[in-house]
CSV table of C-alpha atoms and ligand atoms in Angstrom, one decimal:
chain,number,residue,atom,x,y,z
A,245,UNK,CA,115.7,61.2,71.8
A,246,UNK,CA,112.7,59.7,72.6
A,247,UNK,CA,111.3,59.8,69.2
A,248,UNK,CA,114.7,58.0,67.7
A,249,UNK,CA,114.5,55.6,70.3
A,250,UNK,CA,111.0,54.5,70.6
A,251,UNK,CA,109.1,56.5,68.0
A,252,UNK,CA,107.0,55.6,64.8
A,253,UNK,CA,109.4,55.8,62.0
A,254,UNK,CA,107.6,54.5,59.3
A,255,UNK,CA,104.4,53.0,58.0
A,256,UNK,CA,104.1,50.3,55.6
A,257,UNK,CA,100.9,48.7,53.7
A,258,UNK,CA,100.7,44.9,53.3
A,259,UNK,CA,98.2,43.1,51.4
A,260,UNK,CA,97.4,40.7,53.8
A,261,UNK,CA,98.1,42.6,57.1
A,262,UNK,CA,97.0,46.0,56.0
A,263,UNK,CA,99.0,49.0,57.4
A,264,UNK,CA,101.9,48.2,60.0
A,265,UNK,CA,103.7,51.2,62.0
A,266,UNK,CA,107.3,50.3,62.5
A,267,UNK,CA,109.3,52.0,64.8
A,268,UNK,CA,113.0,53.5,65.4
A,269,UNK,CA,114.3,50.4,66.7
A,270,UNK,CA,113.9,46.4,65.9
A,271,UNK,CA,111.4,44.4,67.9
A,272,UNK,CA,110.8,40.9,68.0
A,273,UNK,CA,107.4,40.1,66.0
A,274,UNK,CA,107.0,44.2,65.6
A,275,UNK,CA,104.7,43.9,68.7
A,276,UNK,CA,106.4,46.7,70.4
A,277,UNK,CA,105.9,45.7,74.1
A,278,UNK,CA,108.6,48.3,75.6
A,279,UNK,CA,107.3,51.6,77.0
A,280,UNK,CA,109.4,54.5,77.9
A,281,UNK,CA,108.6,56.7,80.9
A,282,UNK,CA,110.1,60.1,81.8
A,283,UNK,CA,111.0,61.2,85.5
A,284,UNK,CA,112.5,64.9,85.3
A,285,UNK,CA,113.1,68.1,87.1
A,286,UNK,CA,112.1,71.3,85.8
A,287,UNK,CA,113.9,71.7,82.6
A,288,UNK,CA,113.5,74.3,79.6
A,289,UNK,CA,109.8,73.4,78.0
A,290,UNK,CA,108.9,70.6,80.3
A,291,UNK,CA,107.6,70.9,84.3
A,292,UNK,CA,108.9,68.6,86.5
A,293,UNK,CA,107.0,65.2,86.5
A,294,UNK,CA,106.5,61.8,85.9
A,295,UNK,CA,105.3,61.2,82.0
A,296,UNK,CA,104.9,58.4,79.8
A,297,UNK,CA,106.0,58.8,76.1
A,298,UNK,CA,103.2,57.8,73.7
A,299,UNK,CA,104.8,56.8,70.2
A,300,UNK,CA,101.5,57.1,68.5
A,301,UNK,CA,101.7,61.3,68.5
A,302,UNK,CA,104.9,61.9,70.2
A,303,UNK,CA,103.3,63.0,73.1
A,304,UNK,CA,103.9,62.9,76.9
A,305,UNK,CA,101.0,62.0,79.4
A,306,UNK,CA,101.4,63.4,82.9
A,307,UNK,CA,101.4,60.8,85.4
A,308,UNK,CA,102.7,62.7,88.4
A,309,UNK,CA,103.3,66.5,88.5
A,310,UNK,CA,106.3,67.8,90.7
A,311,UNK,CA,109.9,66.3,91.1
A,312,UNK,CA,110.2,62.7,91.9
A,313,UNK,CA,113.8,62.0,91.0
A,314,UNK,CA,114.8,61.5,94.8
A,315,UNK,CA,112.6,58.4,94.5
A,316,UNK,CA,114.5,57.0,91.8
A,317,UNK,CA,117.4,58.0,93.3
A,318,UNK,CA,116.7,56.2,96.7
A,319,UNK,CA,115.6,53.1,94.5
A,320,UNK,CA,119.2,53.0,93.0
A,321,UNK,CA,120.6,53.3,96.7
A,322,UNK,CA,122.0,56.8,95.6
A,323,UNK,CA,124.2,55.5,92.5
A,324,UNK,CA,126.4,58.4,92.1
A,325,UNK,CA,125.6,59.7,88.2
A,326,UNK,CA,121.7,59.2,89.0
A,327,UNK,CA,122.0,61.5,91.6
A,328,UNK,CA,122.6,64.5,89.8
A,329,UNK,CA,120.5,63.6,86.5
A,330,UNK,CA,118.0,66.2,85.8
A,331,UNK,CA,116.0,63.7,83.3
A,332,UNK,CA,115.9,59.8,83.9
A,333,UNK,CA,114.3,57.7,81.4
A,334,UNK,CA,112.7,54.1,82.6
A,335,UNK,CA,112.2,51.4,80.2
A,336,UNK,CA,109.5,48.9,81.0
A,337,UNK,CA,107.9,45.9,79.4
A,338,UNK,CA,104.3,45.2,78.9
A,339,UNK,CA,104.5,41.5,79.0
A,340,UNK,CA,101.3,40.0,77.6
A,341,UNK,CA,101.9,42.1,74.1
A,342,UNK,CA,104.7,40.0,73.1
A,343,UNK,CA,103.7,36.9,74.9
A,344,UNK,CA,100.3,36.5,73.1
A,345,UNK,CA,102.7,35.7,70.2
A,346,UNK,CA,105.8,33.9,72.0
A,347,UNK,CA,104.2,32.6,75.5
A,348,UNK,CA,107.2,32.4,78.0
A,349,UNK,CA,109.8,32.9,75.5
A,350,UNK,CA,108.6,36.8,75.8
A,351,UNK,CA,111.0,37.1,78.8
A,352,UNK,CA,114.1,36.7,76.6
A,353,UNK,CA,112.5,39.4,74.4
A,354,UNK,CA,112.0,41.8,77.2
A,355,UNK,CA,115.7,42.0,77.1
A,356,UNK,CA,116.5,41.9,73.4
A,357,UNK,CA,114.0,44.4,72.6
A,358,UNK,CA,114.8,46.9,75.3
A,359,UNK,CA,118.2,46.5,74.2
A,360,UNK,CA,117.8,47.6,70.6
A,361,UNK,CA,115.7,50.5,72.1
A,362,UNK,CA,118.6,51.3,74.4
A,363,UNK,CA,121.5,51.1,71.5
A,364,UNK,CA,119.3,54.1,69.6
A,365,UNK,CA,118.9,55.9,73.0
A,366,UNK,CA,122.6,55.6,74.0
A,367,UNK,CA,123.7,56.7,70.4
A,368,UNK,CA,121.4,59.6,70.5
A,369,UNK,CA,122.9,60.8,73.7
A,370,UNK,CA,126.6,60.2,72.3
A,371,UNK,CA,125.7,62.1,69.3
A,372,UNK,CA,123.7,65.1,71.3
A,373,UNK,CA,126.5,65.0,73.9
A,374,UNK,CA,124.2,64.4,76.7
A,375,UNK,CA,125.9,62.1,79.4
A,376,UNK,CA,124.2,59.2,80.4
A,377,UNK,CA,124.7,55.9,82.2
A,378,UNK,CA,122.8,52.6,82.0
A,379,UNK,CA,121.5,51.6,85.0
A,380,UNK,CA,120.3,47.6,85.8
A,381,UNK,CA,120.4,47.8,89.6
A,382,UNK,CA,117.6,49.2,91.3
A,383,UNK,CA,114.8,48.2,93.7
A,384,UNK,CA,112.1,47.2,91.3
A,385,UNK,CA,109.1,47.5,93.6
A,386,UNK,CA,110.0,51.2,94.0
A,387,UNK,CA,110.3,52.0,90.5
A,388,UNK,CA,107.3,50.1,89.6
A,389,UNK,CA,105.3,52.0,92.1
A,390,UNK,CA,106.6,55.1,91.1
A,391,UNK,CA,105.3,54.6,87.6
A,392,UNK,CA,102.2,53.2,89.2
A,393,UNK,CA,102.4,49.8,87.2
A,394,UNK,CA,100.4,46.8,87.6
A,395,UNK,CA,103.7,44.4,88.1
A,396,UNK,CA,101.9,41.2,86.9
A,397,UNK,CA,101.5,43.0,83.7
A,398,UNK,CA,104.1,45.7,83.1
A,399,UNK,CA,107.7,46.2,85.1
A,400,UNK,CA,110.7,48.4,84.5
A,401,UNK,CA,113.5,46.7,83.1
A,402,UNK,CA,116.2,49.5,82.8
A,403,UNK,CA,117.0,53.0,83.5
A,404,UNK,CA,119.0,55.6,81.7
A,405,UNK,CA,119.7,58.8,83.6
A,406,UNK,CA,120.6,61.7,81.3
A,407,UNK,CA,122.6,64.8,81.9
A,408,UNK,CA,124.0,66.3,85.0
A,409,UNK,CA,122.9,69.2,87.3
A,410,UNK,CA,125.3,70.1,90.1
A,411,UNK,CA,122.4,70.7,92.6
A,412,UNK,CA,121.2,68.3,95.0
A,413,UNK,CA,118.1,66.5,94.4
A,414,UNK,CA,115.1,67.8,96.4
A,415,UNK,CA,112.6,65.8,98.8
A,416,UNK,CA,109.7,64.3,96.6
A,417,UNK,CA,106.5,65.0,96.9
A,418,UNK,CA,104.2,62.3,98.5
A,419,UNK,CA,103.4,59.5,96.4
A,420,UNK,CA,99.6,59.1,95.7
A,421,UNK,CA,98.0,56.6,93.3
A,422,UNK,CA,98.6,57.1,89.5
A,423,UNK,CA,95.6,56.8,87.5
A,424,UNK,CA,96.3,55.8,84.0
A,425,UNK,CA,94.4,54.6,81.4
A,426,UNK,CA,95.3,50.8,80.6
A,427,UNK,CA,95.3,49.9,77.1
A,428,UNK,CA,93.2,46.7,76.5
A,429,UNK,CA,95.5,43.9,76.1
A,430,UNK,CA,94.7,40.1,75.1
A,431,UNK,CA,94.5,37.7,78.2
A,432,UNK,CA,97.8,35.7,78.3
A,433,UNK,CA,99.0,33.3,81.1
A,434,UNK,CA,101.9,35.4,82.5
A,435,UNK,CA,102.6,33.1,85.6
A,436,UNK,CA,106.1,31.9,84.4
A,437,UNK,CA,107.3,35.1,83.2
A,438,UNK,CA,106.3,36.9,86.6
A,439,UNK,CA,108.1,34.0,88.6
A,440,UNK,CA,111.3,34.7,86.7
A,441,UNK,CA,111.1,38.4,86.6
A,442,UNK,CA,110.5,38.3,90.4
A,443,UNK,CA,113.4,35.9,90.9
A,444,UNK,CA,115.6,38.3,89.5
A,445,UNK,CA,114.4,41.5,91.4
A,446,UNK,CA,116.1,43.4,94.2
A,447,UNK,CA,114.1,43.9,97.2
A,448,UNK,CA,116.0,46.9,99.1
A,449,UNK,CA,118.6,49.7,98.8
A,450,UNK,CA,121.3,47.3,100.5
A,451,UNK,CA,120.7,44.5,98.3
A,452,UNK,CA,121.1,47.0,95.3
A,453,UNK,CA,124.3,48.7,97.2
A,454,UNK,CA,126.0,45.2,97.4
A,455,UNK,CA,125.0,43.9,94.1
A,456,UNK,CA,126.5,47.0,92.6
A,457,UNK,CA,129.6,46.6,94.5
A,458,UNK,CA,130.1,43.1,93.3
A,459,UNK,CA,129.8,43.9,89.6
A,460,UNK,CA,132.1,46.8,88.9
A,461,UNK,CA,135.5,45.9,88.0
A,462,UNK,CA,138.1,47.5,86.2
A,463,UNK,CA,138.8,46.5,82.7
A,464,UNK,CA,142.4,44.9,81.6
A,465,UNK,CA,144.4,47.8,80.4
A,466,UNK,CA,145.1,46.1,76.8
A,467,UNK,CA,146.6,48.8,73.7
A,468,UNK,CA,143.9,48.3,71.0
A,469,UNK,CA,145.5,47.2,67.6
A,470,UNK,CA,144.0,48.7,64.6
A,471,UNK,CA,143.7,45.3,62.5
A,472,UNK,CA,142.0,46.7,59.3
A,473,UNK,CA,141.0,49.6,57.7
A,474,UNK,CA,137.9,51.4,58.6
A,475,UNK,CA,135.1,52.9,56.4
A,476,UNK,CA,134.0,56.3,57.4
A,477,UNK,CA,130.2,57.1,58.2
A,478,UNK,CA,128.6,60.1,56.7
A,479,UNK,CA,124.9,60.5,57.3
A,480,UNK,CA,123.9,61.8,60.7
A,481,UNK,CA,122.6,59.2,63.3
A,482,UNK,CA,119.0,60.5,62.7
A,483,UNK,CA,119.2,59.7,58.9
A,484,UNK,CA,120.4,56.3,59.5
A,485,UNK,CA,117.6,55.4,62.4
A,486,UNK,CA,115.0,56.6,59.9
A,487,UNK,CA,116.8,54.5,57.1
A,488,UNK,CA,116.9,51.2,59.5
A,489,UNK,CA,114.4,48.3,59.1
A,490,UNK,CA,115.2,44.4,59.4
A,491,UNK,CA,116.4,43.4,56.1
A,492,UNK,CA,113.6,40.9,54.7
A,493,UNK,CA,116.0,39.1,52.0
A,494,UNK,CA,119.9,39.3,51.6
A,495,UNK,CA,121.3,38.7,48.1
A,496,UNK,CA,124.4,36.4,48.9
A,497,UNK,CA,127.0,39.2,47.7
A,498,UNK,CA,129.8,39.7,49.5
A,499,UNK,CA,130.3,42.9,51.9
A,500,UNK,CA,134.3,44.0,52.5
A,501,UNK,CA,136.3,43.1,55.1
A,502,UNK,CA,136.7,47.0,55.8
A,503,UNK,CA,133.1,47.2,56.3
A,504,UNK,CA,132.8,44.2,58.4
A,505,UNK,CA,135.7,45.7,60.8
A,506,UNK,CA,133.9,49.0,61.2
A,507,UNK,CA,130.6,47.4,62.0
A,508,UNK,CA,132.3,45.1,64.6
A,509,UNK,CA,134.3,47.9,66.2
A,510,UNK,CA,131.4,50.4,66.2
A,511,UNK,CA,129.1,47.7,67.9
A,512,UNK,CA,131.2,46.2,70.6
A,513,UNK,CA,132.5,49.2,72.4
A,514,UNK,CA,132.3,50.2,76.2
A,515,UNK,CA,128.7,50.6,77.5
A,516,UNK,CA,128.5,53.1,80.4
A,517,UNK,CA,126.7,51.1,83.1
A,518,UNK,CA,126.3,50.2,86.6
A,519,UNK,CA,127.2,46.6,85.8
A,520,UNK,CA,130.7,46.4,83.7
A,521,UNK,CA,133.2,48.7,82.4
A,522,UNK,CA,133.5,46.4,79.3
A,523,UNK,CA,130.8,44.5,77.2
A,524,UNK,CA,130.5,40.9,78.6
A,525,UNK,CA,129.3,39.1,75.8
A,526,UNK,CA,132.0,37.4,73.3
A,527,UNK,CA,131.4,37.6,69.6
A,528,UNK,CA,131.6,34.9,67.2
A,529,UNK,CA,131.0,34.9,63.6
A,530,UNK,CA,130.2,32.8,60.3
A,531,UNK,CA,131.7,34.5,57.2
A,532,UNK,CA,129.7,33.2,54.1
A,533,UNK,CA,130.8,36.2,51.9
A,534,UNK,CA,133.3,39.0,52.9
A,535,UNK,CA,135.7,40.1,50.2
A,536,UNK,CA,139.2,39.8,52.2
A,537,UNK,CA,138.3,36.9,54.3
A,538,UNK,CA,138.1,33.4,54.1
A,539,UNK,CA,135.0,31.5,54.5
A,540,UNK,CA,134.9,30.0,58.0
A,541,UNK,CA,134.0,30.3,61.7
A,542,UNK,CA,135.7,33.2,63.5
A,543,UNK,CA,135.9,34.7,67.0
A,544,UNK,CA,136.1,38.6,67.3
A,545,UNK,CA,138.8,39.3,69.8
A,546,UNK,CA,137.3,42.8,71.0
A,547,UNK,CA,140.3,44.0,72.9
A,548,UNK,CA,142.8,43.6,70.1
A,549,UNK,CA,140.3,44.2,67.4
A,550,UNK,CA,141.1,41.1,65.7
A,551,UNK,CA,139.2,38.1,63.9
A,552,UNK,CA,140.7,34.9,64.9
A,553,UNK,CA,139.7,31.9,62.6
A,554,UNK,CA,138.3,28.7,64.1
A,555,UNK,CA,137.7,26.6,61.3
A,556,UNK,CA,137.9,27.2,57.7
A,557,UNK,CA,135.3,26.2,55.2
A,558,UNK,CA,132.0,26.9,53.5
A,559,UNK,CA,129.2,27.2,56.3
A,560,UNK,CA,126.5,28.8,54.6
A,561,UNK,CA,124.1,25.7,55.2
A,562,UNK,CA,125.0,25.7,59.0
A,563,UNK,CA,124.5,29.5,59.0
A,564,UNK,CA,121.2,29.1,57.7
A,565,UNK,CA,120.3,26.1,60.1
A,566,UNK,CA,121.4,28.0,63.0
A,567,UNK,CA,119.3,30.8,62.4
A,568,UNK,CA,116.0,28.5,62.4
A,569,UNK,CA,116.5,27.1,59.1
A,570,UNK,CA,115.3,30.8,57.5
A,571,UNK,CA,116.7,32.1,54.2
A,572,UNK,CA,117.9,35.2,55.9
A,573,UNK,CA,120.6,33.6,57.8
A,574,UNK,CA,121.6,31.5,54.8
A,575,UNK,CA,121.9,34.3,52.4
A,576,UNK,CA,123.7,36.6,54.6
A,577,UNK,CA,127.4,37.5,53.9
A,578,UNK,CA,127.8,37.5,58.0
A,579,UNK,CA,125.8,35.8,61.0
A,580,UNK,CA,127.0,37.0,64.2
A,581,UNK,CA,126.5,35.3,67.5
A,582,UNK,CA,126.8,37.2,71.0
A,583,UNK,CA,128.0,34.4,73.7
A,584,UNK,CA,128.7,34.5,77.4
A,585,UNK,CA,129.4,32.1,80.0
A,586,UNK,CA,125.9,32.6,81.6
A,587,UNK,CA,127.1,30.3,84.6
A,588,UNK,CA,129.8,32.4,85.7
A,589,UNK,CA,127.7,35.5,85.3
A,590,UNK,CA,124.8,34.4,87.4
A,591,UNK,CA,127.7,33.0,90.1
A,592,UNK,CA,129.1,36.5,89.9
A,593,UNK,CA,125.7,38.6,89.7
A,594,UNK,CA,123.1,36.5,91.3
A,595,UNK,CA,119.6,35.9,89.2
A,596,UNK,CA,120.1,39.8,88.2
A,597,UNK,CA,122.9,38.5,85.9
A,598,UNK,CA,120.4,37.2,83.4
A,599,UNK,CA,119.1,40.6,82.8
A,600,UNK,CA,122.8,41.7,82.5
A,601,UNK,CA,123.8,39.2,80.1
A,602,UNK,CA,120.8,39.4,77.6
A,603,UNK,CA,120.7,43.4,77.7
A,604,UNK,CA,124.6,43.6,77.3
A,605,UNK,CA,124.3,41.4,73.9
A,606,UNK,CA,121.0,43.4,72.5
A,607,UNK,CA,122.5,46.6,73.0
A,608,UNK,CA,125.5,45.5,70.8
A,609,UNK,CA,122.9,43.7,68.2
A,610,UNK,CA,121.1,47.2,68.2
A,611,UNK,CA,124.4,49.0,67.8
A,612,UNK,CA,125.3,46.5,64.7
A,613,UNK,CA,121.7,47.3,63.1
A,614,UNK,CA,122.8,51.1,63.2
A,615,UNK,CA,126.4,50.6,62.0
A,616,UNK,CA,125.4,48.4,59.3
A,617,UNK,CA,122.5,51.0,58.0
A,618,UNK,CA,125.2,53.8,58.5
A,619,UNK,CA,127.2,51.6,55.5
A,620,UNK,CA,124.1,51.1,53.8
A,621,UNK,CA,124.6,47.2,54.3
A,622,UNK,CA,121.3,45.3,55.3
A,623,UNK,CA,120.8,43.7,58.7
A,624,UNK,CA,118.1,41.7,60.8
A,625,UNK,CA,117.9,40.2,64.3
A,626,UNK,CA,117.4,36.5,64.4
A,627,UNK,CA,116.2,33.6,66.8
A,628,UNK,CA,118.4,30.6,67.1
A,629,UNK,CA,118.9,27.0,68.1
A,630,UNK,CA,120.5,27.8,71.4
A,631,UNK,CA,122.7,24.8,71.9
A,632,UNK,CA,123.4,23.9,68.5
A,633,UNK,CA,125.3,27.6,68.2
A,634,UNK,CA,127.2,26.3,71.2
A,635,UNK,CA,128.0,23.0,69.6
A,636,UNK,CA,129.1,24.7,66.4
A,637,UNK,CA,131.7,27.1,68.1
A,638,UNK,CA,133.0,24.5,70.4
A,639,UNK,CA,135.5,24.0,71.7
A,640,UNK,CA,136.0,27.7,71.6
A,641,UNK,CA,132.7,28.1,72.9
A,642,UNK,CA,132.0,25.2,74.8
A,643,UNK,CA,131.0,27.1,78.1
A,644,UNK,CA,129.0,29.7,76.5
A,645,UNK,CA,125.3,30.4,76.0
A,646,UNK,CA,124.0,32.5,73.0
A,647,UNK,CA,122.3,35.6,73.7
A,648,UNK,CA,121.6,37.5,70.6
A,649,UNK,CA,122.0,36.6,66.8
A,650,UNK,CA,122.4,39.0,63.8
A,651,UNK,CA,122.9,38.5,60.0
A,652,UNK,CA,124.6,41.1,57.8
A,653,UNK,CA,124.7,41.6,54.1
A,654,UNK,CA,123.8,43.3,50.8
A,655,UNK,CA,120.0,43.6,50.5
A,656,UNK,CA,118.5,41.8,47.5
A,657,UNK,CA,116.9,43.9,45.1
A,658,UNK,CA,113.3,43.5,45.2
X,792,FMN,C1,116.2,40.0,68.6
X,792,FMN,C2,115.3,39.8,67.3
X,792,FMN,C3,114.9,38.6,66.5
X,792,FMN,C4,114.4,38.6,65.6
X,792,FMN,N1,114.2,37.2,64.9
X,792,FMN,C5,113.6,37.2,63.6
X,792,FMN,C6,113.4,35.9,63.1
X,792,FMN,O1,114.0,34.9,63.5
X,792,FMN,N2,113.2,36.1,61.8
X,792,FMN,C7,112.7,37.4,61.1
X,792,FMN,O2,112.3,37.0,59.9
X,792,FMN,N3,112.6,38.5,61.6
X,792,FMN,C8,113.3,38.5,63.0
X,792,FMN,N4,113.4,39.6,63.8
X,792,FMN,C9,113.2,41.0,63.1
X,792,FMN,C10,111.8,41.6,63.6
X,792,FMN,O3,110.8,40.7,63.1
X,792,FMN,C11,111.4,43.0,63.0
X,792,FMN,O4,112.5,43.7,64.0
X,792,FMN,C12,110.3,43.2,63.4
X,792,FMN,O5,109.4,43.2,62.3
X,792,FMN,C13,110.1,45.1,63.0
X,792,FMN,O6,110.7,45.3,61.8
X,792,FMN,P1,111.9,46.6,61.6
X,792,FMN,O7,113.1,45.8,62.5
X,792,FMN,O8,112.0,46.6,60.1
X,792,FMN,O9,111.4,47.7,62.3
X,792,FMN,C14,114.2,39.9,64.8
X,792,FMN,C15,114.2,41.1,65.4
X,792,FMN,C16,115.0,41.2,66.9
X,792,FMN,C17,115.3,42.1,67.2
């Protein structure tokens, strides 16, 4: 799971840049700022402890020996699934590694890039039949000190408890200082990133418990309707992850409606989490070239698995423009925008809602990479002009903000 979520899956040589190591999940700028930690009980082949996953050689560095799961269980206010999990993965962000290129915008990339890794982890746990649950409500300071993090530089973003043990978690050993060799990072001013992260932190167990109580809501019972045919997926998940990469040039050729429909359905299913029972982002599309689907802009009705046309027309130029005027969104068969009413989410979930809204979308984006590559269709995440996306999809999307963008299509032959 660690390798297929955060491991190095290929090394490519570029004339100008030399060798670059690429990883299992996509990451803005290939700067790989998300780290994975493991907190576990004694499991087959591994003693209880707190570990850091090192993608360079797929090894684990011991940070603490002993069973520290109780510290984590307390920090999530004894969330029931976590309280019985033998293994807990914690995903953190080393801010400067990405901020060195993107400055304060890196804070968005925290969730974009954590989300794509999480979608691989969630898919792997599903394939391996290991139960898991994504946890975003936790006392930030307690998780960060368990991992020995200097929170100005690195902080926990998400927790993924794995598996189920019927035994109560024992009391943890006392916590001493963690000695870690800090990788040298370039100096970047992180004040605004630290400030915004702090402002969405939860400070004690009571706050975590009441946050969780606010967010859980039951989905409406809607009978799903299978609107179009599906394409069966043949390769194993591992094969698909090894094949995945961000497409660098699309051919403008069409994909089929069945392929699009399969990708949409596979990418937008439920995420088992402590924040919602259904994905909260809405899905908007521009269809440039899909056999069996008129060119135009669409809203994907997830509940009914149906594409609803918003506007007919050739929007290839707009598709390219919204994705920062790059050729990728212009040449793609489809561009996809995950949008949410952020104001409403913030009113309901407080500042923590920002993390939820971004991660919910980026997990769907990560799944879209996997579903596309499973069908031998190319895909790439993209950056976009926020307000112009809202404008284009208005009035339908007039109160929504874009969280994540993808482009899908046939790869151009190089
Ligand atoms: C959220 C997100 C936004 C991205 N935006 C762009 C973009 O605007 N232009 C681009 O060429 N690539 C973009 N990428 C692709 C990354 O550059 C690519 O993931 C990274 O170089 C790692 O390569 P890989 O995905 O092939 O493993 C984006 C990726 C993600 C996840």
